[in-house]
Tab-separated table of C-alpha atoms and ligand atoms in Angstrom:
chain	number	residue	atom	x	y	z
M	1	MET	CA	-143.415	-159.692	-122.476
M	2	SER	CA	-147.018	-158.719	-121.308
M	3	VAL	CA	-149.716	-157.695	-123.602
M	4	PHE	CA	-152.999	-156.916	-122.056
M	5	SER	CA	-151.434	-155.141	-119.202
M	6	HIS	CA	-148.500	-153.661	-121.112
M	7	LEU	CA	-148.382	-149.586	-119.915
M	8	GLU	CA	-148.991	-148.677	-123.171
M	9	PHE	CA	-151.925	-150.838	-123.945
M	10	ASP	CA	-154.546	-148.749	-123.704
M	11	HIS	CA	-157.674	-150.576	-125.036
M	12	HIS	CA	-155.989	-151.457	-128.649
M	13	GLU	CA	-158.387	-153.082	-130.477
M	14	GLN	CA	-156.136	-155.919	-131.640
M	15	VAL	CA	-152.381	-156.857	-131.639
M	16	ALA	CA	-151.212	-158.979	-134.281
M	17	PHE	CA	-147.610	-160.892	-133.956
M	18	CYS	CA	-146.604	-161.869	-137.604
M	19	HIS	CA	-143.873	-164.334	-138.246
M	20	ASP	CA	-142.095	-165.891	-141.483
M	21	LYS	CA	-140.103	-168.682	-141.443
M	22	LYS	CA	-138.948	-168.144	-145.014
M	23	THR	CA	-138.140	-164.695	-145.000
M	24	GLY	CA	-137.076	-164.357	-141.197
M	25	LEU	CA	-139.847	-161.618	-140.957
M	26	LYS	CA	-140.921	-160.375	-137.531
M	27	ALA	CA	-143.321	-157.621	-137.212
M	28	ILE	CA	-145.872	-156.324	-134.939
M	29	ILE	CA	-149.145	-154.630	-136.164
M	30	ALA	CA	-150.996	-152.872	-133.759
M	31	VAL	CA	-154.651	-151.469	-134.251
M	32	HIS	CA	-155.837	-148.999	-131.525
M	33	ASN	CA	-158.722	-147.871	-132.358
M	34	THR	CA	-161.240	-147.908	-135.717
M	35	TYR	CA	-164.374	-145.867	-134.702
M	36	ARG	CA	-163.778	-143.702	-137.302
M	37	GLY	CA	-162.604	-146.021	-140.217
M	38	PRO	CA	-159.797	-148.271	-140.960
M	39	ALA	CA	-156.394	-148.217	-138.904
M	40	LEU	CA	-154.060	-146.080	-140.941
M	41	GLY	CA	-150.376	-145.662	-140.068
M	42	GLY	CA	-146.908	-146.340	-141.066
M	43	CYS	CA	-144.594	-149.092	-141.156
M	44	ARG	CA	-141.532	-148.676	-139.261
M	45	MET	CA	-138.083	-151.304	-139.719
M	46	TRP	CA	-135.925	-150.908	-136.762
M	47	PRO	CA	-133.138	-152.900	-135.197
M	48	TYR	CA	-135.197	-152.873	-131.934
M	49	ALA	CA	-132.997	-154.346	-129.043
M	50	ASP	CA	-135.781	-156.730	-127.878
M	51	GLU	CA	-139.426	-157.736	-128.695
M	52	ASP	CA	-140.700	-155.572	-125.780
M	53	GLU	CA	-139.002	-152.585	-127.101
M	54	ALA	CA	-140.891	-153.313	-130.992
M	55	LEU	CA	-144.335	-153.877	-128.615
M	56	ASN	CA	-143.652	-150.979	-126.793
M	57	ASP	CA	-143.023	-148.718	-130.140
M	58	ALA	CA	-146.304	-150.146	-131.974
M	59	LEU	CA	-148.646	-149.655	-129.416
M	60	ARG	CA	-147.372	-146.028	-128.243
M	61	LEU	CA	-147.521	-144.549	-132.237
M	62	SER	CA	-150.711	-146.853	-133.090
M	63	ARG	CA	-152.408	-144.988	-130.041
M	64	GLY	CA	-151.255	-141.447	-131.363
M	65	MET	CA	-152.527	-141.822	-134.888
M	66	THR	CA	-155.625	-142.279	-133.436
M	67	TYR	CA	-155.613	-139.162	-131.806
M	68	LYS	CA	-154.121	-137.369	-135.154
M	69	SER	CA	-156.589	-138.862	-137.348
M	70	ALA	CA	-159.469	-137.818	-135.002
M	71	LEU	CA	-158.425	-134.201	-134.678
M	72	ALA	CA	-157.814	-133.936	-138.648
M	73	ASN	CA	-161.402	-135.009	-138.797
M	74	LEU	CA	-160.243	-137.907	-141.291
M	75	PRO	CA	-162.598	-141.256	-141.499
M	76	LEU	CA	-159.847	-142.729	-139.891
M	77	GLY	CA	-158.489	-144.960	-136.888
M	78	GLY	CA	-154.802	-145.860	-135.758
M	79	GLY	CA	-152.704	-148.285	-136.264
M	80	LYS	CA	-148.859	-148.776	-136.797
M	81	ALA	CA	-146.751	-151.776	-137.963
M	82	VAL	CA	-143.162	-152.302	-136.848
M	83	ILE	CA	-140.833	-154.982	-137.825
M	84	ILE	CA	-137.912	-155.847	-135.995
M	85	GLY	CA	-134.542	-156.167	-138.435
M	86	ASN	CA	-131.907	-153.269	-139.402
M	87	PRO	CA	-133.341	-151.761	-142.803
M	88	ARG	CA	-130.033	-151.179	-144.313
M	89	GLN	CA	-128.924	-155.263	-144.124
M	90	ASP	CA	-132.442	-157.126	-143.411
M	91	LYS	CA	-134.995	-155.627	-145.813
M	92	THR	CA	-135.587	-157.879	-148.945
M	93	PRO	CA	-138.142	-157.678	-151.466
M	94	GLU	CA	-139.561	-161.147	-149.720
M	95	LEU	CA	-139.572	-159.859	-146.303
M	96	LEU	CA	-142.131	-156.784	-147.423
M	97	ARG	CA	-144.454	-159.375	-149.511
M	98	ALA	CA	-144.559	-161.691	-146.688
M	99	LEU	CA	-145.834	-158.597	-144.576
M	100	GLY	CA	-148.035	-157.516	-147.218
M	101	GLU	CA	-149.613	-160.907	-147.054
M	102	PHE	CA	-150.105	-160.196	-143.318
M	103	ILE	CA	-151.719	-156.927	-143.832
M	104	GLN	CA	-154.309	-158.447	-146.261
M	105	LYS	CA	-155.496	-161.127	-143.926
M	106	LEU	CA	-156.786	-158.168	-141.845
M	107	ALA	CA	-158.762	-157.410	-144.400
M	108	GLY	CA	-158.497	-153.229	-144.307
M	109	ARG	CA	-158.628	-153.228	-140.545
M	110	TYR	CA	-154.930	-151.955	-140.808
M	111	VAL	CA	-153.650	-149.365	-143.919
M	112	THR	CA	-149.974	-149.295	-144.067
M	113	ALA	CA	-147.617	-146.425	-145.186
M	114	GLU	CA	-144.025	-145.367	-145.083
M	115	ASP	CA	-142.207	-144.291	-141.780
M	116	SER	CA	-138.593	-144.711	-140.612
M	117	GLY	CA	-136.409	-147.382	-142.458
M	118	THR	CA	-139.125	-147.832	-145.088
M	119	SER	CA	-139.500	-145.977	-148.369
M	120	VAL	CA	-142.367	-145.413	-151.389
M	121	ALA	CA	-140.365	-148.052	-153.208
M	122	ASP	CA	-141.001	-150.513	-150.169
M	123	MET	CA	-144.668	-149.615	-150.116
M	124	LYS	CA	-145.123	-150.418	-153.862
M	125	ILE	CA	-143.352	-154.074	-152.644
M	126	ILE	CA	-145.453	-154.366	-150.116
M	127	GLY	CA	-148.741	-153.121	-152.242
M	128	GLU	CA	-148.032	-156.086	-154.442
M	129	CYS	CA	-150.143	-158.505	-151.989
M	130	THR	CA	-152.269	-155.853	-150.632
M	131	GLU	CA	-154.400	-153.495	-151.615
M	132	TYR	CA	-154.167	-151.899	-148.145
M	133	VAL	CA	-151.407	-149.639	-148.758
M	134	SER	CA	-151.223	-145.836	-149.117
M	135	GLY	CA	-149.038	-142.813	-149.934
M	136	VAL	CA	-147.886	-144.675	-153.488
M	137	ALA	CA	-149.771	-142.214	-155.458
M	138	GLU	CA	-148.681	-141.990	-159.220
M	139	GLY	CA	-148.903	-138.834	-160.476
M	140	THR	CA	-149.775	-136.998	-157.933
M	141	GLU	CA	-148.457	-133.345	-156.906
M	142	SER	CA	-145.856	-134.972	-154.351
M	143	GLY	CA	-145.373	-138.587	-156.203
M	144	GLY	CA	-146.308	-140.302	-152.776
M	145	ASP	CA	-144.288	-137.705	-150.694
M	146	PRO	CA	-146.046	-136.421	-147.420
M	147	SER	CA	-143.590	-133.776	-146.495
M	148	PRO	CA	-145.050	-130.529	-148.608
M	149	ALA	CA	-148.561	-131.234	-147.193
M	150	THR	CA	-146.882	-131.957	-143.472
M	151	ALA	CA	-145.102	-128.451	-144.218
M	152	TYR	CA	-147.961	-126.663	-145.512
M	153	GLY	CA	-150.054	-127.831	-142.565
M	154	THR	CA	-147.272	-126.786	-140.242
M	155	PHE	CA	-146.964	-123.317	-141.810
M	156	VAL	CA	-151.373	-122.990	-141.374
M	157	GLY	CA	-150.894	-123.963	-137.941
M	158	LEU	CA	-148.084	-121.491	-137.271
M	159	LYS	CA	-149.874	-118.707	-138.322
M	160	ALA	CA	-153.072	-119.838	-135.890
M	161	ALA	CA	-150.775	-119.316	-132.990
M	162	VAL	CA	-149.361	-116.238	-133.926
M	163	LYS	CA	-152.274	-114.908	-134.148
M	164	HIS	CA	-153.630	-116.294	-130.926
M	165	ARG	CA	-150.586	-115.255	-128.936
M	166	LEU	CA	-149.439	-112.316	-130.464
M	167	GLY	CA	-152.162	-110.878	-131.981
M	168	LYS	CA	-150.853	-110.725	-135.316
M	169	ASP	CA	-152.844	-111.289	-138.422
M	170	ASP	CA	-149.781	-112.192	-140.674
M	171	LEU	CA	-146.095	-113.218	-140.303
M	172	SER	CA	-144.432	-109.998	-141.736
M	173	GLY	CA	-141.371	-109.438	-139.167
M	174	ILE	CA	-141.965	-112.196	-137.279
M	175	LYS	CA	-138.907	-114.237	-136.105
M	176	VAL	CA	-138.612	-117.928	-136.548
M	177	ALA	CA	-135.895	-120.335	-135.404
M	178	ILE	CA	-136.129	-123.435	-137.790
M	179	GLN	CA	-134.621	-126.673	-135.794
M	180	GLY	CA	-133.564	-129.034	-138.648
M	181	VAL	CA	-134.504	-128.323	-142.550
M	182	GLY	CA	-134.691	-131.558	-143.990
M	183	ASN	CA	-137.742	-132.345	-146.042
M	184	VAL	CA	-140.467	-130.698	-143.962
M	185	GLY	CA	-138.357	-127.656	-142.487
M	186	TYR	CA	-137.209	-126.859	-145.920
M	187	HIS	CA	-140.543	-126.394	-147.036
M	188	LEU	CA	-141.796	-124.907	-144.223
M	189	ALA	CA	-138.702	-122.488	-144.744
M	190	GLY	CA	-140.251	-121.836	-148.288
M	191	HIS	CA	-143.980	-120.699	-147.211
M	192	LEU	CA	-142.491	-118.603	-143.904
M	193	LYS	CA	-140.049	-116.687	-146.395
M	194	SER	CA	-143.205	-116.192	-148.519
M	195	ALA	CA	-145.183	-114.869	-146.065
M	196	GLY	CA	-142.277	-112.010	-144.966
M	197	ALA	CA	-140.839	-114.083	-141.523
M	198	GLU	CA	-137.360	-113.415	-140.915
M	199	LEU	CA	-135.366	-116.955	-140.655
M	200	PHE	CA	-132.956	-118.377	-138.696
M	201	VAL	CA	-131.936	-122.369	-139.252
M	202	CYS	CA	-129.918	-124.563	-138.003
M	203	ASP	CA	-129.303	-128.306	-138.823
M	204	ILE	CA	-126.744	-131.081	-138.231
M	205	HIS	CA	-126.191	-131.295	-142.679
M	206	ALA	CA	-124.320	-128.411	-143.851
M	207	GLU	CA	-125.582	-128.893	-147.067
M	208	HIS	CA	-129.605	-128.637	-145.881
M	209	VAL	CA	-128.507	-125.691	-144.176
M	210	GLU	CA	-126.797	-123.925	-147.067
M	211	ARG	CA	-130.000	-124.457	-149.204
M	212	VAL	CA	-131.951	-122.253	-146.960
M	213	VAL	CA	-129.525	-119.892	-146.566
M	214	ASN	CA	-129.130	-119.469	-150.449
M	215	GLU	CA	-132.751	-120.125	-151.362
M	216	TYR	CA	-134.590	-118.101	-148.525
M	217	GLY	CA	-131.826	-115.721	-147.188
M	218	ALA	CA	-132.008	-117.474	-143.828
M	219	THR	CA	-129.391	-116.928	-141.046
M	220	ALA	CA	-127.718	-119.974	-139.985
M	221	VAL	CA	-126.694	-120.827	-136.663
M	222	ALA	CA	-125.113	-123.343	-134.371
M	223	PRO	CA	-127.708	-126.480	-133.480
M	224	GLU	CA	-126.832	-125.808	-129.798
M	225	GLU	CA	-127.818	-121.819	-130.148
M	226	ILE	CA	-131.106	-122.714	-131.533
M	227	TYR	CA	-133.383	-122.783	-128.265
M	228	GLY	CA	-131.842	-120.007	-126.744
M	229	LEU	CA	-132.426	-117.246	-129.890
M	230	GLU	CA	-134.492	-113.969	-129.404
M	231	VAL	CA	-137.122	-115.130	-132.029
M	232	ASP	CA	-141.023	-115.131	-131.658
M	233	VAL	CA	-141.312	-118.740	-132.775
M	234	PHE	CA	-139.498	-121.661	-131.913
M	235	ALA	CA	-140.577	-124.236	-134.993
M	236	PRO	CA	-138.719	-127.898	-133.948
M	237	CYS	CA	-138.450	-129.860	-137.301
M	238	ALA	CA	-135.765	-132.452	-136.382
M	239	MET	CA	-136.389	-135.068	-133.663
M	240	GLY	CA	-138.712	-135.646	-130.645
M	241	ALA	CA	-138.156	-134.951	-126.915
M	242	ILE	CA	-136.544	-131.402	-127.720
M	243	LEU	CA	-138.962	-129.848	-124.958
M	244	ASN	CA	-137.113	-131.053	-121.717
M	245	ASP	CA	-135.243	-129.726	-118.509
M	246	THR	CA	-132.477	-128.765	-120.714
M	247	THR	CA	-133.882	-126.845	-123.390
M	248	LEU	CA	-137.217	-124.967	-121.409
M	249	PRO	CA	-134.955	-122.640	-119.600
M	250	GLN	CA	-133.192	-121.211	-122.514
M	251	LEU	CA	-136.560	-120.465	-124.328
M	252	SER	CA	-137.023	-117.129	-125.211
M	253	ALA	CA	-140.013	-117.522	-128.191
M	254	SER	CA	-142.985	-117.515	-126.963
M	255	VAL	CA	-144.634	-119.771	-129.295
M	256	ILE	CA	-143.536	-123.257	-130.188
M	257	ALA	CA	-145.139	-124.399	-133.732
M	258	GLY	CA	-143.149	-127.183	-135.864
M	259	ALA	CA	-143.490	-130.453	-137.300
M	260	ALA	CA	-141.320	-132.803	-135.157
M	261	ASN	CA	-143.013	-135.787	-133.810
M	262	ASN	CA	-143.197	-136.328	-129.858
M	263	GLN	CA	-141.505	-132.849	-128.879
M	264	LEU	CA	-142.475	-132.744	-125.279
M	265	ALA	CA	-140.038	-135.070	-122.998
M	266	THR	CA	-142.750	-135.391	-120.678
M	267	PRO	CA	-146.425	-134.558	-120.258
M	268	GLU	CA	-144.910	-132.209	-117.549
M	269	HIS	CA	-143.154	-129.964	-119.739
M	270	GLY	CA	-146.318	-129.191	-121.682
M	271	GLU	CA	-147.771	-128.134	-118.103
M	272	ARG	CA	-144.530	-126.448	-117.662
M	273	LEU	CA	-144.756	-124.183	-120.944
M	274	HIS	CA	-148.477	-123.526	-120.094
M	275	GLU	CA	-146.779	-121.990	-116.859
M	276	MET	CA	-144.132	-120.118	-118.514
M	277	GLU	CA	-147.004	-118.505	-120.937
M	278	ILE	CA	-145.395	-120.226	-124.393
M	279	LEU	CA	-147.944	-121.224	-126.218
M	280	TYR	CA	-146.999	-125.012	-127.168
M	281	THR	CA	-149.011	-125.919	-130.643
M	282	PRO	CA	-149.507	-130.049	-130.272
M	283	ASP	CA	-147.244	-131.573	-132.732
M	284	TYR	CA	-149.912	-134.415	-133.864
M	285	VAL	CA	-152.334	-131.882	-134.582
M	286	ILE	CA	-149.928	-129.515	-136.689
M	287	ASN	CA	-147.934	-131.851	-138.202
M	288	ALA	CA	-150.917	-133.637	-139.737
M	289	GLY	CA	-150.953	-132.613	-143.149
M	290	GLY	CA	-148.892	-135.710	-144.698
M	291	ILE	CA	-151.786	-138.101	-143.278
M	292	ILE	CA	-154.592	-136.023	-144.536
M	293	ASP	CA	-153.105	-135.502	-147.929
M	294	ILE	CA	-152.271	-139.612	-147.712
M	295	HIS	CA	-156.063	-140.063	-147.149
M	296	TYR	CA	-156.829	-137.986	-150.408
M	297	GLN	CA	-154.054	-140.120	-152.584
M	298	ARG	CA	-155.402	-143.051	-151.394
M	299	SER	CA	-159.318	-142.172	-151.889
M	300	ASN	CA	-158.357	-140.395	-155.188
M	301	GLY	CA	-159.573	-137.053	-154.161
M	302	SER	CA	-158.077	-133.641	-155.583
M	303	HIS	CA	-155.057	-131.972	-154.610
M	304	GLU	CA	-156.834	-128.916	-154.248
M	305	ASP	CA	-159.572	-130.332	-151.850
M	306	SER	CA	-156.802	-132.277	-149.899
M	307	MET	CA	-155.190	-128.548	-148.986
M	308	ARG	CA	-158.363	-127.299	-148.150
M	309	HIS	CA	-158.709	-129.834	-145.974
M	310	VAL	CA	-155.048	-129.257	-144.437
M	311	GLU	CA	-156.150	-125.888	-144.133
M	312	SER	CA	-158.729	-127.090	-141.172
M	313	ILE	CA	-155.710	-127.685	-138.685
M	314	GLY	CA	-155.986	-123.666	-138.117
M	315	GLU	CA	-159.207	-123.980	-137.263
M	316	THR	CA	-158.749	-126.906	-135.027
M	317	LEU	CA	-155.554	-125.451	-133.305
M	318	SER	CA	-157.734	-122.127	-132.600
M	319	GLU	CA	-160.033	-124.059	-131.011
M	320	ILE	CA	-157.612	-125.827	-128.783
M	321	PHE	CA	-155.716	-122.353	-128.030
M	322	THR	CA	-159.220	-120.730	-127.014
M	323	ARG	CA	-160.155	-123.770	-124.866
M	324	SER	CA	-156.840	-123.427	-123.181
M	325	SER	CA	-157.044	-120.010	-122.408
M	326	GLU	CA	-160.848	-120.250	-121.306
M	327	GLN	CA	-159.723	-123.036	-119.007
M	328	ASN	CA	-156.096	-122.195	-118.178
M	329	ARG	CA	-155.033	-125.694	-119.189
M	330	ALA	CA	-152.286	-126.324	-121.231
M	331	THR	CA	-152.902	-127.168	-124.732
M	332	HIS	CA	-151.879	-130.882	-125.057
M	333	VAL	CA	-154.025	-131.772	-122.083
M	334	ILE	CA	-157.018	-130.027	-124.089
M	335	ALA	CA	-155.957	-131.689	-127.726
M	336	ASP	CA	-156.124	-135.120	-126.036
M	337	GLU	CA	-159.519	-134.598	-124.737
M	338	LEU	CA	-160.875	-133.206	-128.106
M	339	ALA	CA	-159.518	-136.356	-129.947
M	340	GLU	CA	-161.234	-138.665	-127.344
M	341	GLU	CA	-164.531	-136.821	-127.971
M	342	ARG	CA	-164.400	-137.870	-131.564
M	343	PHE	CA	-163.309	-141.264	-131.476
M	344	GLN	CA	-164.480	-142.361	-128.070
B	401	NAD	P1	-135.995	-135.424	-142.762
B	401	NAD	O1	-134.895	-136.223	-142.164
B	401	NAD	O2	-136.214	-135.035	-143.918
B	401	NAD	O3	-135.503	-133.557	-141.422
B	401	NAD	C1	-135.198	-133.775	-140.632
B	401	NAD	C2	-133.576	-133.310	-140.494
B	401	NAD	O4	-133.173	-132.558	-138.999
B	401	NAD	C3	-132.376	-133.275	-141.081
B	401	NAD	O5	-131.946	-132.564	-142.067
B	401	NAD	C4	-131.417	-133.626	-140.525
B	401	NAD	O6	-130.162	-133.402	-140.487
B	401	NAD	C5	-131.509	-132.733	-139.015
B	401	NAD	N1	-131.441	-133.149	-137.947
B	401	NAD	C6	-131.409	-133.921	-136.690
B	401	NAD	N2	-130.782	-134.178	-135.720
B	401	NAD	C7	-130.252	-132.760	-135.937
B	401	NAD	C8	-130.238	-131.655	-134.902
B	401	NAD	N3	-129.602	-132.240	-133.754
B	401	NAD	N4	-129.999	-129.882	-134.662
B	401	NAD	C9	-130.354	-129.803	-136.146
B	401	NAD	N5	-131.090	-130.773	-137.215
B	401	NAD	C10	-131.035	-131.984	-136.908
B	401	NAD	O7	-137.337	-135.565	-141.202
B	401	NAD	P2	-138.681	-134.710	-142.216
B	401	NAD	O8	-139.342	-135.502	-142.848
B	401	NAD	O9	-138.556	-133.191	-142.619
B	401	NAD	O10	-139.447	-134.849	-140.821
B	401	NAD	C11	-139.027	-133.779	-139.976
B	401	NAD	C12	-139.656	-134.341	-138.571
B	401	NAD	O11	-141.214	-134.138	-138.848
B	401	NAD	C13	-139.841	-135.751	-137.987
B	401	NAD	O12	-139.854	-135.216	-136.506
B	401	NAD	C14	-140.583	-136.437	-138.279
B	401	NAD	O13	-141.230	-137.404	-137.418
B	401	NAD	C15	-141.864	-135.379	-138.617
B	401	NAD	N6	-143.156	-135.644	-139.415
B	401	NAD	C16	-142.812	-135.373	-140.715
B	401	NAD	C17	-143.458	-135.796	-141.677
B	401	NAD	C18	-143.295	-136.033	-142.820
B	401	NAD	O14	-144.574	-135.524	-143.885
B	401	NAD	N7	-142.490	-135.725	-143.388
B	401	NAD	C19	-145.252	-135.713	-140.757
B	401	NAD	C20	-145.214	-135.793	-139.836
B	401	NAD	C21	-144.477	-135.583	-138.854
């Protein structure tokens, strides 16, 4: 395993390998950049095939957090923790506390939060051993769950994209296809319905689909049909890499605006969308509502201030869209450049 010459290393400030003999903890904490503030990023627990895979994930995800926080105008840098192990079998309170002690030793350079394989309850256990944990705020509007804020930011960003591409100030009559109506997709559907949009939804869980059909009058479609629907907006809110060689030729939407992470299978697919004149809304910009809300919870800010900040996602996206049109360059490239201006 190489670290400094790793393909994803990209000038990480610090990478900590954490091992605790008693609990069996094996974790990697990657701190990409702290120029704007402490490196905040979730703690993922996953049964990685090997240590290389875990390191790859930690480096890639922590770098992504630097870009996300910079474009969300937060006083935060980017970091990520990964625990090697199966969250269903290997997660114990002792193991989580051992990680908390390692986080504490980093003295605030890294602040953790929930991610795949960890929960708000796990963060509370980690928080017994470190003050550097977020997303556990009691008595807040969301109870620590970032999904409603992520959905609101996605809604604001989707409106900015529709305005830029379709010249429409409101969403009445706009057809939106949502892929995945879990935590974020469900709340997004509610905002869109209130704004007068026509909804088409799919999910692999029938009860998730039923909820939005019953509550918001959405039309259910099969998962494999979602890409080719004759709609204005495609909103991916399930998994990553769904903008790829197979799906691009099927798309008829002129706007892509959804919360899923890492939507582009490769940067090349972002270039192709630009050539196809499909407006791609960079995922890490539009889905920053959750991290913004976590920041306000952590700093005891008000819910109103947090939502106002989330609304600024629309302005950031408008700037990206305008630069993209003026320079005739893909939106994901413009977003990265704008972020780098803010943290380098
Ligand atoms: P979730 O697990 O609650 O919802 C995802 C939904 O997608 C589920 O209902 C699942 O059944 C469905 N799904 C899975 N595979 C599917 C498929 N092939 N076709 C259709 N539906 C499928 O997750 P979430 O919290 O709503 O997050 C959604 C996406 O947004 C994820 O990519 C996540 O990384 C990203 N994201 C979430 C947040 C947040 O605050 N929750 C923040 C930033 C980014």
